[in-house]
PDB file of N, CA and C in Angstrom:
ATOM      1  N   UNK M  17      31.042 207.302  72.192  1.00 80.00           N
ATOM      2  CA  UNK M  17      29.996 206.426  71.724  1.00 80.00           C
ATOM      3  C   UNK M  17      29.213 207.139  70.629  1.00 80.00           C
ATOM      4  N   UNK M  18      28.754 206.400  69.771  1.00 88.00           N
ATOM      5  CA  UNK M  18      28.182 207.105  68.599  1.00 88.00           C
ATOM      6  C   UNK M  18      26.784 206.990  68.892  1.00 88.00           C
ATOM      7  N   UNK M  19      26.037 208.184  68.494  1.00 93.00           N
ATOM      8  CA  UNK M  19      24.675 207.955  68.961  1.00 93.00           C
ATOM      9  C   UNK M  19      23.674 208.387  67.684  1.00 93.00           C
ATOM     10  N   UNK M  20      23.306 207.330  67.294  1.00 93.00           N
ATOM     11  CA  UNK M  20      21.953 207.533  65.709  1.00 93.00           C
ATOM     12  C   UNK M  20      20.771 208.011  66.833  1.00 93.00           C
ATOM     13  N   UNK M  21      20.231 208.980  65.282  1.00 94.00           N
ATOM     14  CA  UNK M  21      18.671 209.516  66.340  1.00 94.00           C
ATOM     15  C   UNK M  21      18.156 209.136  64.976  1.00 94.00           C
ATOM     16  N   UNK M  22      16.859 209.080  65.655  1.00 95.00           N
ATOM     17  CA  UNK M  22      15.456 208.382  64.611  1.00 95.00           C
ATOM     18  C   UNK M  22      14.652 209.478  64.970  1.00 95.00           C
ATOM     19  N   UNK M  23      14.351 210.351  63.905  1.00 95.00           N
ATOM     20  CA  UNK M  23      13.737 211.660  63.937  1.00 95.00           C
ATOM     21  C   UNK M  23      12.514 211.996  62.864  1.00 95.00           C
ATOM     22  N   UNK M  24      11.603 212.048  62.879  1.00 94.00           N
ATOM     23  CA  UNK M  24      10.517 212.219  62.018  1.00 94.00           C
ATOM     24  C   UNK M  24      10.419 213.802  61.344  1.00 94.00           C
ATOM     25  N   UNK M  25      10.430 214.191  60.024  1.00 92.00           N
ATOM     26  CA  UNK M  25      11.159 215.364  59.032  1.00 92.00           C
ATOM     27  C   UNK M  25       9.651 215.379  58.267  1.00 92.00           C
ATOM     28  N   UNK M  26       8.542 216.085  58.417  1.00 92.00           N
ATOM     29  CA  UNK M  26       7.550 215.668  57.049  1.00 92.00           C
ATOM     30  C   UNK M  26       6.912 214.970  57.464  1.00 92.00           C
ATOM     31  N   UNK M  27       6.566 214.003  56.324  1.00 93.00           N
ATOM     32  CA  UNK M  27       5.872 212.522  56.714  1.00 93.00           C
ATOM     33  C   UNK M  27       7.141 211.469  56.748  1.00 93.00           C
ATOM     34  N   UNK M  28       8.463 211.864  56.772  1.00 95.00           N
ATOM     35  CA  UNK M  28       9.409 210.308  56.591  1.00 95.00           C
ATOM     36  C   UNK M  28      10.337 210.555  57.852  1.00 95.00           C
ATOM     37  N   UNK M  29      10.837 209.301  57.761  1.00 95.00           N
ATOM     38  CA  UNK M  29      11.675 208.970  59.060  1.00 95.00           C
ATOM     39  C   UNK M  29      12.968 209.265  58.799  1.00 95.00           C
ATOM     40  N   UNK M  30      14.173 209.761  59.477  1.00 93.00           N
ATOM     41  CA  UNK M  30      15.462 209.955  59.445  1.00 93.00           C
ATOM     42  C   UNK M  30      16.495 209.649  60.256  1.00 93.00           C
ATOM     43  N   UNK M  31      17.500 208.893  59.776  1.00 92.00           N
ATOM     44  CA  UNK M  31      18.642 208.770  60.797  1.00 92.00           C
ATOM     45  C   UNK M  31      19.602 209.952  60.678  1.00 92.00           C
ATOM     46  N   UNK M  32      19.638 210.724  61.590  1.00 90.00           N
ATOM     47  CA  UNK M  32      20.994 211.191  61.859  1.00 90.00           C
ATOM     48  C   UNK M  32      21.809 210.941  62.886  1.00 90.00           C
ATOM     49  N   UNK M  33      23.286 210.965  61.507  1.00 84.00           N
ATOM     50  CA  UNK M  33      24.332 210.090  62.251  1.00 84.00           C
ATOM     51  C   UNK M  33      25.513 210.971  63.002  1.00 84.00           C
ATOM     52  N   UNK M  34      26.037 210.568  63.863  1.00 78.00           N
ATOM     53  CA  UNK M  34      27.532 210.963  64.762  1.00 78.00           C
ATOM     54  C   UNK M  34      28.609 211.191  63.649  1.00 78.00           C
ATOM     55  N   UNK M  35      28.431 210.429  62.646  1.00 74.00           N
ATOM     56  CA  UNK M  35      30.017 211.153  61.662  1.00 74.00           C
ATOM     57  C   UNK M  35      29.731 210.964  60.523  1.00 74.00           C
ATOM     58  N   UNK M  36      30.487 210.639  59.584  1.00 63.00           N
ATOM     59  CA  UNK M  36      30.430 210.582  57.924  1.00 63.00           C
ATOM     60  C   UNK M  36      30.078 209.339  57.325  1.00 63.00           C
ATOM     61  N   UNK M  37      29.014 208.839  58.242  1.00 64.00           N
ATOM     62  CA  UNK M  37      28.669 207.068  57.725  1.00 64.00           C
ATOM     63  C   UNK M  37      27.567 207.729  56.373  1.00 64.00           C
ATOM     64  N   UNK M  38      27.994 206.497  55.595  1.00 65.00           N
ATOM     65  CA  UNK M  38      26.796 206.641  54.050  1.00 65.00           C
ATOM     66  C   UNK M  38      25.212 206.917  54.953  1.00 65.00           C
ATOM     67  N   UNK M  39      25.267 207.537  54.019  1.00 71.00           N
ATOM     68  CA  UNK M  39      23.701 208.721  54.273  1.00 71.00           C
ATOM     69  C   UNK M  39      22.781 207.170  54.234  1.00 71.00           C
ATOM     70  N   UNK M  40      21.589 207.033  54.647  1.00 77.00           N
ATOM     71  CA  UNK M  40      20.090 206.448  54.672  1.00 77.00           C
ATOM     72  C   UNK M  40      19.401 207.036  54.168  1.00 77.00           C
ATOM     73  N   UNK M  41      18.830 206.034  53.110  1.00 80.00           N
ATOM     74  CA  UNK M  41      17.550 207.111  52.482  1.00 80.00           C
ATOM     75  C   UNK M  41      16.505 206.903  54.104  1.00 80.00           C
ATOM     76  N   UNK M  42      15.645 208.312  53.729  1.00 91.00           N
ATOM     77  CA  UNK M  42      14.498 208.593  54.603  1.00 91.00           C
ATOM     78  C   UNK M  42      13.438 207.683  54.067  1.00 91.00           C
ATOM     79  N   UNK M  43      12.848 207.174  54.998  1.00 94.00           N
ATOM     80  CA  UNK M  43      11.607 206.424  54.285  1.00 94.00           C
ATOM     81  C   UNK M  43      10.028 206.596  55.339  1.00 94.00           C
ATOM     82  N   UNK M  44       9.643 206.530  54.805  1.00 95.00           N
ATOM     83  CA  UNK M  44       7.820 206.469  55.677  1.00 95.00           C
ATOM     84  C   UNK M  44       7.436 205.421  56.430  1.00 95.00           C
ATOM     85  N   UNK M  45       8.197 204.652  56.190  1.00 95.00           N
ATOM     86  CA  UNK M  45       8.436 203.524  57.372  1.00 95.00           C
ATOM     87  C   UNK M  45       9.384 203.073  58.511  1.00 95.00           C
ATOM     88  N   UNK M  46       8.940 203.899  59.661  1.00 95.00           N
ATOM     89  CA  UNK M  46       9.663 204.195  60.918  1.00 95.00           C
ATOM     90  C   UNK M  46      10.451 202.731  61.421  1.00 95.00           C
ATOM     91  N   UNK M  47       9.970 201.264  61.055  1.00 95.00           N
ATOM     92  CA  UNK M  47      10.637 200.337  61.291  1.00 95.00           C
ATOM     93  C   UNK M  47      11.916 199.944  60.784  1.00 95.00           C
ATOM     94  N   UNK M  48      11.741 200.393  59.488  1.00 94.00           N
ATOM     95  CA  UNK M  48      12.815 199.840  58.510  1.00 94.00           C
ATOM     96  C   UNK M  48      13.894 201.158  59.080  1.00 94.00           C
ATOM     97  N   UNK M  49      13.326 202.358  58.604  1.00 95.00           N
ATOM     98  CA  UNK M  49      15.164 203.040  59.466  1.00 95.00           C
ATOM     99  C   UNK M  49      15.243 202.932  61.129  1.00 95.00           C
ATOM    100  N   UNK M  50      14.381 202.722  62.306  1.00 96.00           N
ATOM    101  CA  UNK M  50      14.759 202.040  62.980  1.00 96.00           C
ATOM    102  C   UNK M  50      16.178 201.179  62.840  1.00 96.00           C
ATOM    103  N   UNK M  51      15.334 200.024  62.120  1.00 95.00           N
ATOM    104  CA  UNK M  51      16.149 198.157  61.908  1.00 95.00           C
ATOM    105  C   UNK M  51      17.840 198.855  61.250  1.00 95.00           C
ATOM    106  N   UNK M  52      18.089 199.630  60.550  1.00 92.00           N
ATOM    107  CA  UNK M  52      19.316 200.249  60.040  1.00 92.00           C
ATOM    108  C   UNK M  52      19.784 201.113  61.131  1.00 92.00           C
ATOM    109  N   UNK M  53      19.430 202.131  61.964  1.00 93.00           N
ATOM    110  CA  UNK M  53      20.010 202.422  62.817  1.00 93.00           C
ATOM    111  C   UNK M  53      20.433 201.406  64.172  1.00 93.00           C
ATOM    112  N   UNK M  54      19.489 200.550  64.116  1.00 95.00           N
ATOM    113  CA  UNK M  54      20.252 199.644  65.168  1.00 95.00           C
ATOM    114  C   UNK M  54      21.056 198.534  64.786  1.00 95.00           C
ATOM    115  N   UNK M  55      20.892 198.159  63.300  1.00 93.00           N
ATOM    116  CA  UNK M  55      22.453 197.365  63.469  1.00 93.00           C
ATOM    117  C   UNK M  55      23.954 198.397  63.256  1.00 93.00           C
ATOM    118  N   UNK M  56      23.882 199.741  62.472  1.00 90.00           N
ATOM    119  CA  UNK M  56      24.786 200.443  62.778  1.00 90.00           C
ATOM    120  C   UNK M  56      25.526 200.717  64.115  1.00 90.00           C
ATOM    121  N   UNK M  57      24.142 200.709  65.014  1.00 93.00           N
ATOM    122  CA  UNK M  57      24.802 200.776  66.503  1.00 93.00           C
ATOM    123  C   UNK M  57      25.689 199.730  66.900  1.00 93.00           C
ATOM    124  N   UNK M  58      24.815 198.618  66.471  1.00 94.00           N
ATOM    125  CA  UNK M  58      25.580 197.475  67.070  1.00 94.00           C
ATOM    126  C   UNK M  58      26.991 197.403  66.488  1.00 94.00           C
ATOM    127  N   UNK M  59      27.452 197.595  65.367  1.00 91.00           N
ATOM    128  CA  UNK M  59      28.379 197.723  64.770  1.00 91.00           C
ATOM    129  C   UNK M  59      29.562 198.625  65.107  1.00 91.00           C
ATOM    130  N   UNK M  60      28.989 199.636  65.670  1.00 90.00           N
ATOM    131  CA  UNK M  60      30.099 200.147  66.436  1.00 90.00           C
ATOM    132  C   UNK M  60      29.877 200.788  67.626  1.00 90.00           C
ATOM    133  N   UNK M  61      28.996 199.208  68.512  1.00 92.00           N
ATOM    134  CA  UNK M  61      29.056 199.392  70.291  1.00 92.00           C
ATOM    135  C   UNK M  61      28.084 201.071  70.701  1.00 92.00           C
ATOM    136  N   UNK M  62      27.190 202.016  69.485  1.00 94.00           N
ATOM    137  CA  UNK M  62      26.705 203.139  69.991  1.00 94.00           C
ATOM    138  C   UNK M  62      25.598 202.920  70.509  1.00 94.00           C
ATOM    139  N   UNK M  63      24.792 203.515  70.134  1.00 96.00           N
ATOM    140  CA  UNK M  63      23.407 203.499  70.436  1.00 96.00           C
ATOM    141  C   UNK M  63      22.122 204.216  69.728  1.00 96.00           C
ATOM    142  N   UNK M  64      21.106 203.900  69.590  1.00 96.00           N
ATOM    143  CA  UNK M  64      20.064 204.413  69.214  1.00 96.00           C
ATOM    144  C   UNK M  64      19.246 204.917  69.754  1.00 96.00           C
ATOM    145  N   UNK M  65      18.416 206.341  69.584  1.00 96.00           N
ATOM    146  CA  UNK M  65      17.714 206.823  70.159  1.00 96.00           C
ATOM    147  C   UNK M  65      16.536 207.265  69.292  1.00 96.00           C
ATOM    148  N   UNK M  66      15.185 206.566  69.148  1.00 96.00           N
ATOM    149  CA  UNK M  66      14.361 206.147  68.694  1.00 96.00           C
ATOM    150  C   UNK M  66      13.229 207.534  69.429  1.00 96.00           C
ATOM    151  N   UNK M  67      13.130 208.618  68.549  1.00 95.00           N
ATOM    152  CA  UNK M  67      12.000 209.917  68.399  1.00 95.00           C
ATOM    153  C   UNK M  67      10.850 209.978  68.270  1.00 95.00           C
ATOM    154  N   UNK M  68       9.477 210.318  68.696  1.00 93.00           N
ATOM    155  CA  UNK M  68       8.402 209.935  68.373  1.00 93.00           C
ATOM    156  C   UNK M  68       8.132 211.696  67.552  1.00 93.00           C
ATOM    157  N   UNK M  69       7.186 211.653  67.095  1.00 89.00           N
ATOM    158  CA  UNK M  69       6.564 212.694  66.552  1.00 89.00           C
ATOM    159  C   UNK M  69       6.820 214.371  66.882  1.00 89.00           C
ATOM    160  N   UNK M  70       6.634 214.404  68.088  1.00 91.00           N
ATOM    161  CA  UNK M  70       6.812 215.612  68.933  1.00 91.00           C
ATOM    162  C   UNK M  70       8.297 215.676  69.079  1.00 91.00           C
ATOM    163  N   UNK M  71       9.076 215.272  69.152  1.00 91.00           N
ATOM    164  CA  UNK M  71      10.740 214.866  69.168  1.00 91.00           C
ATOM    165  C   UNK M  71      11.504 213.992  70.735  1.00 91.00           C
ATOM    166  N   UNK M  72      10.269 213.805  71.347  1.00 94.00           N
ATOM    167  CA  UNK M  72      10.814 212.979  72.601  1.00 94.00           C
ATOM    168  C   UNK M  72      11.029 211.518  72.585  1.00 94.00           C
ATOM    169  N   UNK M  73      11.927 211.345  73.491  1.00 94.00           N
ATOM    170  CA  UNK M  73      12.447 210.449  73.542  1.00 94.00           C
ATOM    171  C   UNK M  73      11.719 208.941  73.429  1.00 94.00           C
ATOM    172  N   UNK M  74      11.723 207.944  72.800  1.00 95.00           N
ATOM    173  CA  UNK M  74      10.372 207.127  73.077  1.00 95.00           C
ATOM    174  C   UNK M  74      10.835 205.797  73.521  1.00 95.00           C
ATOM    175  N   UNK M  75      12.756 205.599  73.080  1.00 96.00           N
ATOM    176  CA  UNK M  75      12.944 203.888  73.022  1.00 96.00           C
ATOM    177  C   UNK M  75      14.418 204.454  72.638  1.00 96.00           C
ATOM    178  N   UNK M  76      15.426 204.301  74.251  1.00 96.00           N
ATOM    179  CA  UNK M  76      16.935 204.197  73.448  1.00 96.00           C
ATOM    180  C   UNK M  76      17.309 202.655  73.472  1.00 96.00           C
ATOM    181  N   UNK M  77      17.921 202.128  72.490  1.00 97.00           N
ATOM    182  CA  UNK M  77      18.514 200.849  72.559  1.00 97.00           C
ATOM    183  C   UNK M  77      20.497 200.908  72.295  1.00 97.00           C
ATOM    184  N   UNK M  78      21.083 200.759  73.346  1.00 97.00           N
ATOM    185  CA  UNK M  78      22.487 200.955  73.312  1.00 97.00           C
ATOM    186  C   UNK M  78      23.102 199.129  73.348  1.00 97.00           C
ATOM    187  N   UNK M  79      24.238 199.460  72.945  1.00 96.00           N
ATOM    188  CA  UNK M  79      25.049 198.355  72.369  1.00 96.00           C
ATOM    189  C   UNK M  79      26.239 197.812  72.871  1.00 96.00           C
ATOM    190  N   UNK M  80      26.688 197.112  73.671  1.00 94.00           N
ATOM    191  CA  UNK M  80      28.180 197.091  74.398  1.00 94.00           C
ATOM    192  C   UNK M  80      28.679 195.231  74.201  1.00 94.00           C
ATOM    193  N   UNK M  81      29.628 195.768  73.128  1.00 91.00           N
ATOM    194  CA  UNK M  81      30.516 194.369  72.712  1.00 91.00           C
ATOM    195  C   UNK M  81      28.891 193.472  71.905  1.00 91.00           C
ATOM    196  N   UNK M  82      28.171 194.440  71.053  1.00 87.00           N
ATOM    197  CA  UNK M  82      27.415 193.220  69.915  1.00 87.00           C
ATOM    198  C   UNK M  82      25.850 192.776  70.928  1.00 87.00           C
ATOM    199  N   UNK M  83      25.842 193.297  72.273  1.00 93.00           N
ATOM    200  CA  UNK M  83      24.412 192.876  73.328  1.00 93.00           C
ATOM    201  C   UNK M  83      23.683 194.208  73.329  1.00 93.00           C
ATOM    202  N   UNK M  84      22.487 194.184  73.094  1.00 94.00           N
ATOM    203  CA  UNK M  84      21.744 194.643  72.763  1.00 94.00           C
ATOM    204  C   UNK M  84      21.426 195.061  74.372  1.00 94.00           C
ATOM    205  N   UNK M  85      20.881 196.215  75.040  1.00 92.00           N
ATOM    206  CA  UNK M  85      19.782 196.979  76.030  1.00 92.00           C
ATOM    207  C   UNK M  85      18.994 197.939  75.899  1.00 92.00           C
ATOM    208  N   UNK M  86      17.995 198.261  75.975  1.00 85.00           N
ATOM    209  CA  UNK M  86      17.092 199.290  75.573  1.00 85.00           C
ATOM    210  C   UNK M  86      16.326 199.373  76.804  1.00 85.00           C
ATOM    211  N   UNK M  87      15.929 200.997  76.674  1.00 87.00           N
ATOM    212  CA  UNK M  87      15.156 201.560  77.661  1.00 87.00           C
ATOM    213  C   UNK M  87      13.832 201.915  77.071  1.00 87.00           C
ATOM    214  N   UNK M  88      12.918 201.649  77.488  1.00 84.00           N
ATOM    215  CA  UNK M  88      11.634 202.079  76.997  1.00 84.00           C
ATOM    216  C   UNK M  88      11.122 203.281  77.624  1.00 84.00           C
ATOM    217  N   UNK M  89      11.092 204.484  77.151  1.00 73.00           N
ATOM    218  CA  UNK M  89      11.025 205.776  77.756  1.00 73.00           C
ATOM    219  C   UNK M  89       9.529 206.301  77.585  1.00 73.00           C
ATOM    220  N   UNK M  90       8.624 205.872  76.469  1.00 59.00           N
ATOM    221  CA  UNK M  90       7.706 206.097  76.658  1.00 59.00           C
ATOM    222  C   UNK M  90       6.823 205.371  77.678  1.00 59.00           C
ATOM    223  N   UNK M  91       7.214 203.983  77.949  1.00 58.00           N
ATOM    224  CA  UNK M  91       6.583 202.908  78.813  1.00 58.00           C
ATOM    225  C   UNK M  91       6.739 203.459  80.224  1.00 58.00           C
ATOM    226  N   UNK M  92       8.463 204.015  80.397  1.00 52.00           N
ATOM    227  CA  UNK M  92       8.699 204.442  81.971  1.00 52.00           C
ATOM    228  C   UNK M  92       7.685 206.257  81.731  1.00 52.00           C
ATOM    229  N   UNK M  93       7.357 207.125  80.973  1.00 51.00           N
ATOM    230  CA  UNK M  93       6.709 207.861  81.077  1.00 51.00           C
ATOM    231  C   UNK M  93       5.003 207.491  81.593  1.00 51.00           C
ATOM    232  N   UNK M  94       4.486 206.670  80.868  1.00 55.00           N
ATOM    233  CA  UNK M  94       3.019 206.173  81.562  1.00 55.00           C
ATOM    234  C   UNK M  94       3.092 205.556  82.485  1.00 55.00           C
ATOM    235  N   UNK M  95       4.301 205.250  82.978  1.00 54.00           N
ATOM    236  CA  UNK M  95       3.906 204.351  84.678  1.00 54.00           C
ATOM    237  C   UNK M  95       4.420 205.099  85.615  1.00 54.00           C
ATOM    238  N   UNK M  96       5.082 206.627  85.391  1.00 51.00           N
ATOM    239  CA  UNK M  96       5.539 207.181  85.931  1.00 51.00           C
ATOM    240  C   UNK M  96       4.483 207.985  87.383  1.00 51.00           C
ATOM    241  N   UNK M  97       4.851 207.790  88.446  1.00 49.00           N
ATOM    242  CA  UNK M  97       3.931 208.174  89.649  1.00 49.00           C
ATOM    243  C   UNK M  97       3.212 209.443  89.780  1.00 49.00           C
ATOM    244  N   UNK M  98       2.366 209.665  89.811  1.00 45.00           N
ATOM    245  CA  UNK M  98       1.412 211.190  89.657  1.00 45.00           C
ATOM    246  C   UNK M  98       1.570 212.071  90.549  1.00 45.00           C
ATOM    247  N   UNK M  99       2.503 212.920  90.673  1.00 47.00           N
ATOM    248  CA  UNK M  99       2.112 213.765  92.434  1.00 47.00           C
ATOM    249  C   UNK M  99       1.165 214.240  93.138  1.00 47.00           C
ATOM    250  N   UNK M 100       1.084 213.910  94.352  1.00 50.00           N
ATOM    251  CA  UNK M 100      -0.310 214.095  95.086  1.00 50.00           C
ATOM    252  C   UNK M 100      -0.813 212.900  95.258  1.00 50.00           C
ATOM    253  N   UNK M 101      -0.252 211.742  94.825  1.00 45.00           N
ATOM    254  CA  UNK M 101      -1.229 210.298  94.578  1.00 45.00           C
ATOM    255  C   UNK M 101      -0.221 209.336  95.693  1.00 45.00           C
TER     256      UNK M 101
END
C-alpha cells in the first residue's frame, strides 16, 4: 500500500511520496496538499497520513477500491481516558 505523508518543512506543507510519482509543489496551504495527497491515495487504493506541526499523527484517511475511511487521531487523542480517573 502506498502511503503519502503530509509533513510541515518551514512554513509550507509537503507530500512525501512511496515512489517516483511527479513531485507536488509545497505550498502554505495545508488543505490544498492535503486535497492532492488524498486523491493520489485514492488512485492507487493507499493512504494518507495527515502531520500536524510537531510531526504526529493528526488524521489518516486510507482508500480500498475508490471508498474513502479515515481515522481521526487527534480527536481519539483528546477523548482518550486519563489514568487514575
Amino acid at each position: 500500500m502506498n502511503v503519502y505523508q503530509v509533513v510541515r518543512r518551514g512554513s509550507k506543507w509537503h507530500v512525501l511520496m512511496p515512489n517516483a510519482s511527479p513531485e507536488v509543489p509545497s505550498s502554505e496551504d495545508k488543505s490544498r496538499i492535503v486535497a492532492w495527497a488524498r486523491e493520489a491515495a485514492k488512485k492507487h487504493d493507499g493512504s494518507v497520513q495527515v502531520r500536524d506541526i510537531g510531526g504526529q499523527i493528526e488524521m489518516i484517511y486510507t482508500y480500498a477500491n475508490g471508498v474513502e475511511h479515515h481515522d481521526d487521531r487527534a480527536q481519539s487523542r483528546d477523548n482518550a481516558p486519563v489514568p487514575g480517573r
